[in-house]
Amino acid sequence: MLSRDDEEQFAWAVSNQRAIVTFNFNDFVALHEKCVSDGQEHFGIILSTAETVAVLLHRLFRLLNSTSADELKTRYVG
């Protein structure tokens, strides 16, 4: 999916009921807002700064151990 544009990545995540992790704050917050304004839902957008894999995994595990899937639904966190 790395070669796909933001809209395609977001659509794939929504259709597969997956949260998406991104460093792209502006575009994915805009996609979230459009989704909500269209009355649709998504399964979460996890926003992060670009970090090493070890730091990113640590942050993701900490988030996922403290947040349920329902709490991520149609929200973005970062």
C-alpha positions as a Markdown table, in Angstrom:
| # | Residue | x | y | z |
|---|---|---|---|---|
| 1 | Met | 0.0 | 0.0 | 0.0 |
| 2 | Leu | 3.0 | 2.3 | 0.2 |
| 3 | Ser | 2.7 | 3.4 | -3.4 |
| 4 | Arg | -1.1 | 4.2 | -3.0 |
| 5 | Asp | -2.3 | 7.7 | -2.4 |
| 6 | Asp | -3.8 | 8.7 | 1.0 |
| 7 | Glu | -7.4 | 8.3 | -0.2 |
| 8 | Glu | -6.8 | 4.7 | -1.4 |
| 9 | Gln | -5.0 | 3.8 | 1.8 |
| 10 | Phe | -7.8 | 5.2 | 3.9 |
| 11 | Ala | -10.5 | 3.5 | 1.8 |
| 12 | Trp | -8.7 | 0.2 | 2.1 |
| 13 | Ala | -8.5 | 0.6 | 5.9 |
| 14 | Val | -12.2 | 1.4 | 6.1 |
| 15 | Ser | -13.3 | -1.4 | 3.8 |
| 16 | Asn | -11.1 | -3.9 | 5.8 |
| 17 | Gln | -12.2 | -2.5 | 9.2 |
| 18 | Arg | -8.6 | -1.5 | 10.1 |
| 19 | Ala | -7.1 | 1.4 | 11.9 |
| 20 | Ile | -4.4 | 3.1 | 10.0 |
| 21 | Val | -1.0 | 4.5 | 11.3 |
| 22 | Thr | 0.4 | 7.5 | 9.5 |
| 23 | Phe | 2.9 | 10.3 | 9.9 |
| 24 | Asn | 0.7 | 12.5 | 7.6 |
| 25 | Phe | -1.3 | 14.6 | 10.0 |
| 26 | Asn | -2.8 | 17.1 | 7.6 |
| 27 | Asp | -4.2 | 14.8 | 5.0 |
| 28 | Phe | -5.5 | 12.2 | 7.3 |
| 29 | Val | -7.2 | 14.6 | 9.6 |
| 30 | Ala | -8.9 | 16.1 | 6.5 |
| 31 | Leu | -9.9 | 12.5 | 5.5 |
| 32 | His | -11.3 | 12.0 | 9.0 |
| 33 | Glu | -13.3 | 15.2 | 8.8 |
| 34 | Lys | -14.7 | 14.4 | 5.4 |
| 35 | Cys | -15.7 | 10.9 | 6.5 |
| 36 | Val | -17.5 | 12.3 | 9.6 |
| 37 | Ser | -19.2 | 15.1 | 7.6 |
| 38 | Asp | -20.4 | 12.4 | 5.1 |
| 39 | Gly | -22.0 | 10.5 | 8.0 |
| 40 | Gln | -19.6 | 7.6 | 7.6 |
| 41 | Glu | -17.3 | 5.9 | 10.1 |
| 42 | His | -13.8 | 4.6 | 10.1 |
| 43 | Phe | -11.8 | 2.3 | 12.4 |
| 44 | Gly | -9.3 | 4.8 | 13.7 |
| 45 | Ile | -6.4 | 6.9 | 12.5 |
| 46 | Ile | -3.2 | 6.8 | 14.6 |
| 47 | Leu | -1.1 | 9.8 | 14.0 |
| 48 | Ser | 2.6 | 9.7 | 14.8 |
| 49 | Thr | 5.8 | 11.6 | 14.2 |
| 50 | Ala | 8.4 | 9.7 | 12.2 |
| 51 | Glu | 10.4 | 7.6 | 14.6 |
| 52 | Thr | 12.5 | 4.5 | 14.6 |
| 53 | Val | 10.6 | 1.2 | 14.4 |
| 54 | Ala | 11.4 | 0.4 | 18.0 |
| 55 | Val | 10.0 | 3.7 | 19.3 |
| 56 | Leu | 6.9 | 3.5 | 17.0 |
| 57 | Leu | 6.2 | -0.1 | 18.1 |
| 58 | His | 6.6 | 0.9 | 21.8 |
| 59 | Arg | 4.1 | 3.7 | 21.3 |
| 60 | Leu | 1.6 | 1.5 | 19.4 |
| 61 | Phe | 1.7 | -1.2 | 22.0 |
| 62 | Arg | 1.2 | 1.3 | 24.8 |
| 63 | Leu | -1.8 | 2.8 | 22.9 |
| 64 | Leu | -3.3 | -0.5 | 22.0 |
| 65 | Asn | -3.0 | -1.8 | 25.5 |
| 66 | Ser | -4.9 | 1.2 | 26.9 |
| 67 | Thr | -7.5 | 1.8 | 24.1 |
| 68 | Ser | -10.2 | -0.5 | 22.8 |
| 69 | Ala | -11.2 | -0.8 | 19.2 |
| 70 | Asp | -14.5 | 0.9 | 20.0 |
| 71 | Glu | -12.6 | 3.9 | 21.5 |
| 72 | Leu | -10.6 | 4.3 | 18.2 |
| 73 | Lys | -13.6 | 4.0 | 16.0 |
| 74 | Thr | -14.1 | 7.2 | 13.9 |
| 75 | Arg | -11.5 | 9.0 | 15.9 |
| 76 | Tyr | -7.9 | 10.0 | 15.4 |
| 77 | Val | -5.3 | 9.9 | 18.1 |
| 78 | Gly | -1.8 | 11.2 | 18.1 |
